[in-house]
Coordinates of N, CA and C in Angstrom, one line a residue:
Chain B
G4 N 93.3 130.6 60.3 CA 92.4 131.5 59.5 C 93.2 132.7 59.1
E5 N 94.5 132.8 59.1 CA 95.2 134.0 58.8 C 95.1 134.4 57.4
D6 N 94.7 133.4 56.5 CA 94.6 133.8 55.0 C 93.2 134.1 54.6
V7 N 92.3 134.0 55.5 CA 90.9 134.3 55.2 C 90.4 135.2 56.3
E8 N 90.0 136.4 55.9 CA 89.7 137.5 56.9 C 88.2 137.9 56.8
Q9 N 87.6 138.1 58.0 CA 86.3 138.6 58.1 C 86.2 139.7 59.2
S10 N 85.3 140.6 59.0 CA 85.0 141.5 60.1 C 84.4 140.7 61.3
L11 N 84.6 141.2 62.5 CA 84.2 140.4 63.7 C 82.7 140.5 64.0
F12 N 82.1 141.7 63.7 CA 80.8 141.9 64.2 C 79.9 142.7 63.2
L13 N 78.6 142.4 63.2 CA 77.7 143.1 62.3 C 76.4 143.2 63.1
S14 N 75.8 144.3 63.2 CA 74.5 144.5 63.8 C 73.5 145.1 62.8
V15 N 72.3 144.5 62.6 CA 71.3 145.0 61.7 C 70.0 144.9 62.4
R16 N 69.0 145.7 61.8 CA 67.7 145.7 62.3 C 66.9 144.6 61.6
E17 N 66.0 144.0 62.3 CA 65.1 143.0 61.7 C 64.4 143.5 60.5
G18 N 64.4 142.7 59.4 CA 63.8 143.2 58.1 C 64.8 143.8 57.2
D19 N 65.9 144.3 57.7 CA 66.9 144.9 56.8 C 67.7 143.8 56.1
S20 N 68.5 144.1 55.2 CA 69.5 143.2 54.6 C 70.8 143.2 55.3
S21 N 71.4 142.1 55.4 CA 72.8 141.9 56.0 C 73.8 141.6 54.9
V22 N 74.9 142.2 55.0 CA 76.0 141.8 54.1 C 77.2 141.5 54.9
I23 N 77.7 140.2 54.8 CA 78.8 139.8 55.5 C 80.0 139.6 54.5
N24 N 81.1 140.2 54.8 CA 82.2 140.2 53.8 C 83.3 139.3 54.2
C25 N 84.1 138.8 53.3 CA 85.2 137.9 53.5 C 86.3 138.2 52.4
T26 N 87.5 138.2 52.8 CA 88.6 138.3 51.8 C 89.5 137.1 52.0
Y27 N 90.1 136.7 50.9 CA 91.0 135.5 50.9 C 92.2 135.9 50.1
T28 N 93.3 135.2 50.3 CA 94.5 135.6 49.6 C 95.0 134.6 48.5
D29 N 94.5 133.4 48.6 CA 95.1 132.4 47.6 C 94.3 132.3 46.4
S30 N 94.9 132.6 45.2 CA 94.2 132.6 44.0 C 93.9 131.2 43.5
S31 N 94.4 130.1 44.2 CA 94.1 128.8 43.7 C 92.8 128.3 44.4
S32 N 92.1 129.1 45.2 CA 90.9 128.7 45.8 C 89.9 128.1 44.8
T33 N 89.3 127.0 45.2 CA 88.4 126.4 44.2 C 87.0 126.5 44.6
Y34 N 86.7 126.1 45.9 CA 85.3 126.3 46.4 C 85.4 127.3 47.6
L35 N 84.3 128.1 47.7 CA 84.2 129.0 48.9 C 82.9 128.8 49.5
Y36 N 82.9 128.7 50.8 CA 81.7 128.3 51.6 C 81.3 129.3 52.6
W37 N 80.0 129.3 52.9 CA 79.5 130.0 54.1 C 78.8 129.0 55.0
Y38 N 79.3 129.0 56.3 CA 78.7 128.2 57.3 C 78.1 129.1 58.4
K39 N 77.1 128.6 59.1 CA 76.4 129.3 60.1 C 76.6 128.5 61.4
Q40 N 77.0 129.2 62.5 CA 77.1 128.5 63.8 C 76.2 129.2 64.8
E41 N 75.2 128.6 65.3 CA 74.4 129.1 66.4 C 75.0 128.8 67.7
P42 N 74.7 129.5 68.8 CA 75.4 129.4 70.1 C 75.4 127.9 70.5
G43 N 76.6 127.5 70.8 CA 76.8 126.1 71.4 C 76.6 125.0 70.4
A44 N 76.5 125.3 69.1 CA 76.1 124.3 68.2 C 77.3 124.1 67.2
G45 N 77.1 123.0 66.3 CA 78.1 122.8 65.3 C 77.9 123.8 64.1
L46 N 78.6 123.5 63.0 CA 78.5 124.4 61.9 C 77.5 123.8 60.9
Q47 N 76.6 124.7 60.4 CA 75.6 124.3 59.4 C 76.0 125.0 58.1
L48 N 76.1 124.1 57.1 CA 76.5 124.6 55.7 C 75.3 125.4 55.2
L49 N 75.6 126.7 54.8 CA 74.5 127.5 54.2 C 74.5 127.4 52.7
T50 N 75.7 127.6 52.2 CA 75.8 127.7 50.7 C 77.3 127.6 50.3
Y51 N 77.5 127.4 49.1 CA 78.9 127.4 48.6 C 78.9 127.8 47.1
I52 N 80.0 128.3 46.7 CA 80.1 128.8 45.3 C 81.5 128.2 44.7
F53 N 81.4 127.8 43.5 CA 82.6 127.4 42.8 C 83.3 128.7 42.3
S54 N 84.6 128.6 42.2 CA 85.4 129.8 42.0 C 85.2 130.4 40.6
N55 N 84.6 129.6 39.7 CA 84.4 130.2 38.3 C 83.0 130.8 38.2
M56 N 82.3 131.0 39.3 CA 81.0 131.6 39.4 C 81.1 133.0 40.0
D57 N 80.2 133.9 39.6 CA 80.2 135.2 40.1 C 79.2 135.4 41.2
M58 N 78.1 134.7 41.1 CA 77.0 134.9 42.0 C 76.2 133.5 42.1
K59 N 75.6 133.4 43.3 CA 74.7 132.3 43.5 C 73.6 132.7 44.4
Q60 N 72.4 132.4 44.1 CA 71.3 132.8 44.9 C 70.5 131.6 45.4
D61 N 70.1 131.6 46.6 CA 69.3 130.6 47.2 C 68.4 131.2 48.2
Q62 N 67.1 131.4 47.8 CA 66.1 132.0 48.6 C 66.6 133.3 49.2
R63 N 66.7 133.5 50.5 CA 67.1 134.8 51.0 C 68.6 135.1 50.9
L64 N 69.4 134.1 50.5 CA 70.8 134.2 50.5 C 71.3 134.5 49.1
T65 N 72.3 135.4 49.0 CA 73.0 135.7 47.8 C 74.4 135.8 48.1
V66 N 75.2 135.0 47.3 CA 76.6 135.0 47.4 C 77.2 135.6 46.2
L67 N 78.1 136.6 46.5 CA 78.8 137.3 45.4 C 80.3 137.0 45.5
L68 N 80.9 136.7 44.4 CA 82.4 136.4 44.4 C 83.0 137.3 43.4
N69 N 84.0 138.1 43.9 CA 84.9 138.9 43.0 C 86.2 138.3 43.0
K70 N 86.5 137.5 42.0 CA 87.7 136.7 42.1 C 89.0 137.6 41.9
K71 N 88.8 138.7 41.1 CA 89.9 139.6 40.9 C 90.4 140.2 42.2
D72 N 89.4 140.6 43.0 CA 89.7 141.2 44.3 C 89.8 140.2 45.5
K73 N 89.5 139.0 45.2 CA 89.5 137.9 46.2 C 88.6 138.3 47.3
H74 N 87.4 138.6 46.9 CA 86.4 139.1 47.9 C 85.1 138.3 47.7
L75 N 84.6 137.8 48.8 CA 83.4 137.0 48.9 C 82.4 137.7 49.8
S76 N 81.1 137.7 49.5 CA 80.1 138.3 50.4 C 78.9 137.4 50.4
L77 N 78.2 137.5 51.6 CA 77.0 136.8 51.8 C 75.9 137.9 52.2
R78 N 74.9 137.9 51.3 CA 73.8 138.9 51.6 C 72.6 138.1 52.1
I79 N 72.1 138.5 53.2 CA 70.8 137.9 53.7 C 69.7 138.9 53.6
A80 N 68.7 138.6 52.8 CA 67.6 139.5 52.6 C 66.6 139.3 53.8
D81 N 65.9 140.4 54.1 CA 64.9 140.3 55.1 C 65.4 139.6 56.4
T82 N 66.4 140.1 57.0 CA 67.1 139.4 58.1 C 66.1 139.2 59.3
Q83 N 66.1 138.1 59.8 CA 65.3 137.7 61.0 C 66.1 137.5 62.2
T84 N 65.4 137.6 63.4 CA 66.2 137.3 64.6 C 66.8 135.9 64.7
G85 N 66.2 135.0 64.0 CA 66.8 133.6 63.9 C 68.0 133.6 63.1
D86 N 68.3 134.6 62.4 CA 69.6 134.7 61.6 C 70.8 135.1 62.5
S87 N 70.5 135.5 63.7 CA 71.6 135.9 64.7 C 72.5 134.6 64.9
A88 N 73.7 134.7 64.6 CA 74.7 133.6 64.7 C 76.0 134.1 64.3
I89 N 77.0 133.2 64.3 CA 78.3 133.5 63.8 C 78.4 132.9 62.4
Y90 N 78.9 133.6 61.4 CA 79.0 133.2 60.0 C 80.4 133.0 59.7
F91 N 80.8 131.9 59.2 CA 82.2 131.6 58.8 C 82.3 131.5 57.3
C92 N 83.3 132.1 56.8 CA 83.7 132.0 55.4 C 84.8 130.9 55.4
A93 N 84.8 130.1 54.4 CA 85.9 129.1 54.3 C 86.2 128.8 52.8
E94 N 87.4 128.3 52.6 CA 87.8 128.0 51.2 C 88.6 126.7 51.2
T95 N 88.5 126.1 50.0 CA 89.4 125.0 49.8 C 90.3 125.3 48.6
R96 N 91.5 124.7 48.6 CA 92.5 125.1 47.6 C 92.9 123.9 46.8
M97 N 93.4 124.1 45.6 CA 93.8 123.0 44.8 C 95.0 122.3 45.4
D98 N 95.8 123.0 46.1 CA 97.1 122.4 46.7 C 96.8 121.7 48.0
S99 N 95.6 121.8 48.6 CA 95.4 121.2 49.8 C 93.9 120.8 49.8
S100 N 93.6 119.8 49.0 CA 92.2 119.5 48.7 C 91.4 119.1 49.9
Y101 N 92.0 118.5 51.0 CA 91.1 118.1 52.1 C 90.9 119.2 53.1
K102 N 91.6 120.3 53.0 CA 91.7 121.2 54.1 C 90.7 122.4 53.8
L103 N 89.8 122.7 54.7 CA 89.0 123.9 54.7 C 89.8 124.9 55.5
I104 N 90.0 126.1 54.9 CA 90.6 127.2 55.6 C 89.5 128.2 56.0
F105 N 89.4 128.4 57.3 CA 88.3 129.2 57.8 C 88.7 130.6 58.2
G106 N 87.8 131.5 58.0 CA 88.0 132.8 58.6 C 87.6 132.7 60.1
S107 N 87.8 133.8 60.8 CA 87.5 133.8 62.3 C 86.1 134.0 62.6
G108 N 85.2 134.2 61.6 CA 83.8 134.3 61.8 C 83.3 135.7 62.1
T109 N 82.1 136.0 61.6 CA 81.5 137.3 61.8 C 80.2 137.1 62.7
R110 N 80.2 137.7 63.8 CA 79.0 137.6 64.7 C 77.9 138.6 64.2
L111 N 76.8 138.0 63.7 CA 75.6 138.8 63.3 C 74.6 138.9 64.4
L112 N 74.3 140.1 64.8 CA 73.2 140.4 65.7 C 72.1 141.1 65.1
V113 N 70.9 140.5 65.1 CA 69.7 141.1 64.5 C 68.9 141.7 65.6
R114 N 68.7 143.0 65.6 CA 67.9 143.7 66.6 C 66.4 143.8 66.2
P115 N 65.5 143.5 67.1 CA 64.1 143.6 66.8 C 63.6 145.0 66.4
Chain D
S9 N 69.3 109.6 54.5 CA 70.1 110.8 54.6 C 71.2 110.5 55.6
Q10 N 72.3 111.3 55.5 CA 73.4 111.1 56.4 C 73.3 111.9 57.6
T11 N 73.8 111.4 58.7 CA 73.8 112.1 60.0 C 75.2 111.8 60.6
I12 N 75.6 112.8 61.4 CA 76.9 112.7 62.1 C 76.6 113.0 63.6
H13 N 77.2 112.1 64.5 CA 77.0 112.2 65.9 C 78.3 112.4 66.6
Q14 N 78.3 113.2 67.7 CA 79.4 113.3 68.5 C 79.0 113.2 70.0
W15 N 79.9 112.6 70.7 CA 79.6 112.5 72.2 C 81.0 112.4 72.9
P16 N 81.0 112.9 74.2 CA 79.8 113.6 74.8 C 79.7 115.0 74.2
A17 N 78.6 115.6 74.6 CA 78.3 117.0 74.2 C 79.2 118.0 75.0
T18 N 79.4 117.7 76.2 CA 80.2 118.5 77.1 C 81.0 117.7 78.0
L19 N 82.3 118.1 78.3 CA 83.2 117.3 79.1 C 84.0 118.2 79.9
V20 N 84.1 118.0 81.2 CA 85.1 118.7 82.1 C 86.0 117.7 82.6
Q21 N 87.3 118.0 82.4 CA 88.4 117.0 82.8 C 89.5 117.7 83.5
P22 N 90.1 117.0 84.5 CA 91.3 117.6 85.1 C 92.5 117.5 84.2
V23 N 93.5 118.4 84.4 CA 94.8 118.4 83.7 C 95.4 117.0 84.0
G24 N 96.0 116.4 83.0 CA 96.7 115.2 83.2 C 95.8 113.9 83.0
S25 N 94.6 114.1 82.9 CA 93.7 113.0 82.7 C 93.6 112.6 81.2
P26 N 93.2 111.4 80.9 CA 93.0 111.0 79.5 C 91.8 111.5 78.8
L27 N 91.7 111.4 77.5 CA 90.5 111.9 76.8 C 90.2 111.0 75.7
S28 N 88.9 110.8 75.5 CA 88.4 110.1 74.3 C 87.1 110.7 73.8
L29 N 87.1 111.3 72.6 CA 85.9 111.8 72.0 C 85.6 111.0 70.8
E30 N 84.3 110.7 70.7 CA 83.9 109.9 69.6 C 83.0 110.6 68.6
C31 N 83.1 110.2 67.3 CA 82.4 110.7 66.2 C 81.9 109.5 65.4
T32 N 80.7 109.5 65.0 CA 80.2 108.4 64.1 C 79.3 109.1 63.0
V33 N 79.4 108.5 61.9 CA 78.6 108.9 60.7 C 77.7 107.8 60.3
E34 N 76.5 108.2 59.9 CA 75.5 107.2 59.4 C 75.0 107.6 58.0
G35 N 74.7 106.6 57.2 CA 74.1 106.8 56.0 C 75.0 107.0 54.8
T36 N 76.3 106.7 55.0 CA 77.3 106.9 53.9 C 78.4 105.8 54.2
S37 N 79.1 105.5 53.1 CA 80.2 104.6 53.2 C 81.5 105.3 52.8
N38 N 82.6 104.8 53.5 CA 83.9 105.3 53.1 C 84.0 106.8 53.1
P39 N 83.5 107.5 54.1 CA 83.6 109.0 54.1 C 85.0 109.4 54.4
N40 N 85.4 110.6 54.1 CA 86.5 111.3 54.7 C 86.1 111.9 56.0
L41 N 86.9 111.8 57.0 CA 86.5 112.3 58.3 C 87.5 113.3 58.8
Y42 N 87.1 114.2 59.6 CA 87.9 115.3 60.1 C 87.7 115.7 61.5
W43 N 88.7 116.1 62.2 CA 88.6 116.7 63.5 C 89.1 118.1 63.5
Y44 N 88.3 119.0 64.0 CA 88.6 120.4 64.1 C 88.6 120.9 65.5
R45 N 89.3 121.9 65.9 CA 89.2 122.5 67.2 C 88.9 124.0 66.9
Q46 N 88.0 124.5 67.7 CA 87.6 125.9 67.7 C 87.9 126.5 69.1
A47 N 88.9 127.4 69.1 CA 89.2 128.1 70.3 C 88.2 129.2 70.5
A48 N 88.0 129.7 71.7 CA 87.0 130.8 72.0 C 87.2 132.0 71.1
G49 N 86.1 132.4 70.4 CA 86.2 133.6 69.5 C 87.1 133.4 68.3
R50 N 87.4 132.2 67.9 CA 88.3 132.0 66.8 C 87.6 131.1 65.7
G51 N 88.3 131.0 64.6 CA 87.8 130.1 63.6 C 88.2 128.7 63.9
L52 N 88.1 127.8 62.9 CA 88.3 126.4 63.1 C 89.7 126.1 62.6
Q53 N 90.4 125.2 63.4 CA 91.7 124.7 63.0 C 91.6 123.2 62.8
L54 N 92.0 122.8 61.6 CA 92.0 121.3 61.3 C 93.1 120.6 62.1
L55 N 92.7 119.6 62.8 CA 93.6 118.8 63.6 C 94.1 117.5 62.9
F56 N 93.1 116.7 62.4 CA 93.4 115.5 61.8 C 92.3 115.3 60.7
Y57 N 92.8 114.5 59.7 CA 91.8 114.0 58.7 C 92.1 112.5 58.4
S58 N 91.1 111.8 57.9 CA 91.3 110.4 57.5 C 90.5 110.1 56.3
V59 N 91.2 109.4 55.4 CA 90.5 109.0 54.1 C 90.1 107.5 54.1
G60 N 90.4 106.8 55.2 CA 90.1 105.4 55.3 C 90.4 104.8 56.6
I61 N 90.0 103.6 56.9 CA 90.3 102.9 58.1 C 91.7 102.9 58.4
G62 N 92.2 103.3 59.6 CA 93.6 103.2 59.9 C 94.4 104.3 59.3
Q63 N 93.9 105.1 58.5 CA 94.7 106.2 57.8 C 94.4 107.5 58.4
I64 N 95.4 108.1 59.1 CA 95.2 109.3 59.8 C 96.3 110.3 59.4
S65 N 96.0 111.5 59.1 CA 96.9 112.6 58.8 C 96.8 113.7 59.8
S66 N 97.9 114.1 60.3 CA 97.9 115.1 61.4 C 98.3 116.4 60.7
E67 N 97.6 117.5 61.1 CA 97.9 118.8 60.5 C 98.8 119.6 61.3
V68 N 98.7 119.5 62.6 CA 99.5 120.3 63.5 C 100.0 119.4 64.6
P69 N 101.3 119.7 65.0 CA 101.8 118.9 66.2 C 101.1 119.3 67.5
Q70 N 100.8 118.3 68.3 CA 100.0 118.6 69.4 C 100.0 117.4 70.4
N71 N 99.2 117.6 71.4 CA 99.1 116.6 72.5 C 98.0 115.6 72.2
L72 N 97.4 115.7 71.1 CA 96.2 114.8 70.7 C 96.6 113.8 69.7
S73 N 95.8 112.8 69.6 CA 95.9 111.8 68.5 C 94.6 111.4 68.1
A74 N 94.5 110.8 66.9 CA 93.2 110.3 66.3 C 93.3 108.9 65.8
S75 N 92.2 108.2 65.8 CA 92.2 106.9 65.3 C 90.9 106.6 64.6
R76 N 90.9 105.7 63.6 CA 89.7 105.4 62.9 C 89.6 103.8 62.8
P77 N 89.0 103.3 63.9 CA 89.0 101.8 64.0 C 87.9 101.2 63.0
Q78 N 86.9 101.9 62.7 CA 85.9 101.5 61.7 C 85.6 102.5 60.7
D79 N 85.0 102.1 59.6 CA 84.8 103.0 58.5 C 84.1 104.3 58.8
R80 N 83.2 104.3 59.7 CA 82.4 105.5 60.0 C 82.6 105.9 61.5
Q81 N 83.7 105.6 62.1 CA 84.0 106.0 63.4 C 85.3 106.7 63.5
F82 N 85.3 107.8 64.2 CA 86.6 108.6 64.3 C 86.7 109.0 65.7
I83 N 87.9 108.8 66.3 CA 88.1 109.0 67.7 C 89.2 110.0 67.9
L84 N 89.0 110.9 68.8 CA 90.1 111.9 69.2 C 90.5 111.5 70.6
S85 N 91.8 111.4 70.9 CA 92.3 111.0 72.2 C 93.5 111.8 72.6
S86 N 93.7 111.7 73.9 CA 94.9 112.2 74.6 C 95.2 111.3 75.8
K87 N 96.5 111.2 76.0 CA 96.9 110.4 77.2 C 96.9 111.3 78.4
K88 N 97.3 112.6 78.2 CA 97.4 113.5 79.4 C 96.9 114.9 78.9
L89 N 95.8 115.3 79.3 CA 95.3 116.6 78.9 C 96.1 117.8 79.5
L90 N 96.2 118.8 78.6 CA 96.7 120.1 79.0 C 95.6 121.2 79.1
L91 N 95.9 122.2 79.9 CA 94.9 123.3 80.0 C 94.6 123.8 78.6
S92 N 95.6 123.9 77.7 CA 95.5 124.5 76.4 C 94.6 123.6 75.5
D93 N 94.3 122.4 75.9 CA 93.4 121.5 75.1 C 91.9 121.9 75.2
S94 N 91.6 122.8 76.1 CA 90.2 123.3 76.2 C 89.8 123.9 74.9
G95 N 88.5 123.6 74.5 CA 88.0 124.2 73.3 C 86.8 123.4 72.9
F96 N 86.3 123.8 71.7 CA 85.1 123.2 71.1 C 85.6 122.3 70.0
Y97 N 85.4 121.0 70.0 CA 85.9 120.0 69.1 C 84.8 119.6 68.1
L98 N 85.0 119.8 66.9 CA 84.0 119.5 65.8 C 84.5 118.4 64.9
C99 N 83.7 117.4 64.7 CA 83.9 116.4 63.7 C 83.2 116.7 62.4
A100 N 83.7 116.3 61.3 CA 83.1 116.6 60.0 C 83.3 115.4 59.1
W101 N 82.4 115.3 58.1 CA 82.6 114.2 57.1 C 82.4 114.8 55.7
S102 N 83.0 114.2 54.8 CA 82.7 114.5 53.4 C 82.7 113.2 52.6
K103 N 82.2 113.3 51.4 CA 82.1 112.1 50.6 C 83.6 111.7 50.2
G104 N 83.9 110.4 50.3 CA 85.2 109.9 50.0 C 85.4 109.7 48.5
G105 N 86.7 109.6 48.1 CA 87.0 109.3 46.8 C 87.1 110.5 45.8
G106 N 86.7 111.6 46.3 CA 86.7 112.8 45.4 C 87.3 114.0 46.0
L107 N 87.7 114.9 45.3 CA 88.3 116.1 45.8 C 87.3 117.2 45.9
Q108 N 87.5 118.1 46.8 CA 86.7 119.3 46.9 C 85.2 119.0 47.3
E109 N 85.1 117.9 48.0 CA 83.7 117.6 48.5 C 83.4 118.4 49.7
T110 N 82.1 118.8 49.8 CA 81.6 119.6 50.9 C 81.7 118.9 52.2
Q111 N 82.1 119.6 53.2 CA 82.2 119.0 54.6 C 81.0 119.4 55.4
Y112 N 80.5 118.4 56.1 CA 79.3 118.5 57.0 C 79.7 118.3 58.4
F113 N 79.3 119.1 59.3 CA 79.8 119.1 60.7 C 78.8 118.5 61.7
G114 N 79.4 117.9 62.7 CA 78.6 117.4 63.8 C 78.3 118.5 64.8
P115 N 77.6 118.2 65.9 CA 77.1 119.2 66.9 C 78.3 119.7 67.8
G116 N 79.4 118.9 67.8 CA 80.5 119.4 68.6 C 80.5 118.9 70.0
T117 N 81.8 118.9 70.6 CA 82.0 118.6 72.0 C 82.7 119.7 72.6
R118 N 82.2 120.2 73.7 CA 82.8 121.3 74.4 C 83.7 120.7 75.5
L119 N 85.0 120.9 75.5 CA 85.9 120.4 76.5 C 86.5 121.5 77.3
L120 N 86.4 121.3 78.6 CA 87.0 122.2 79.5 C 88.0 121.5 80.4
V121 N 89.2 121.9 80.3 CA 90.3 121.2 81.1 C 90.6 122.2 82.3
L122 N 90.5 121.6 83.5 CA 90.8 122.5 84.7 C 92.0 122.0 85.4

């Protein structure tokens, strides 16, 4: 995960918006993903964005991609306690099609 | 719909013992299959991937091996476990035959080597 970086921890109050950030280094990234991992569980795909898109919205989730700055963010509106989990950013690249490159994950804690 | 299973869910093994973790996928044919390891507090590291029966690619040199005896079965093995093999092992699948297909993960196996 050394080429994909995320902050380690984010704490928000229930009902507020959460913004989880991710930076990547390879300009050949094609797809960028957000996965959610609840304690002791596998990874759940939340959403993904193709690299020629700037934004994707899916219910409470908004993904923003700034390709110039190689910056990806996930915004969760009206954050709930059930959103508490680790969120992983991941990318695939043209030169390694089968490989997902993961960040280290951001632990989101939602306070009541 | 497609589902992916892994077992066992949790495993405690002594150093030097063998290992066999199994992953199966239902509801799809000829998937790409993957084994990842997640160390505590870290992201995921790809260990192996397979694009077909008997076809295994290794991403990192290590104490583990993988096999794909059937189209939708992927096995992770070791002849002698090391302490450093402890971790959370995740199997994933994606649609075969295409590039950039989304990967879907199983529930994982937590391995503790003592």
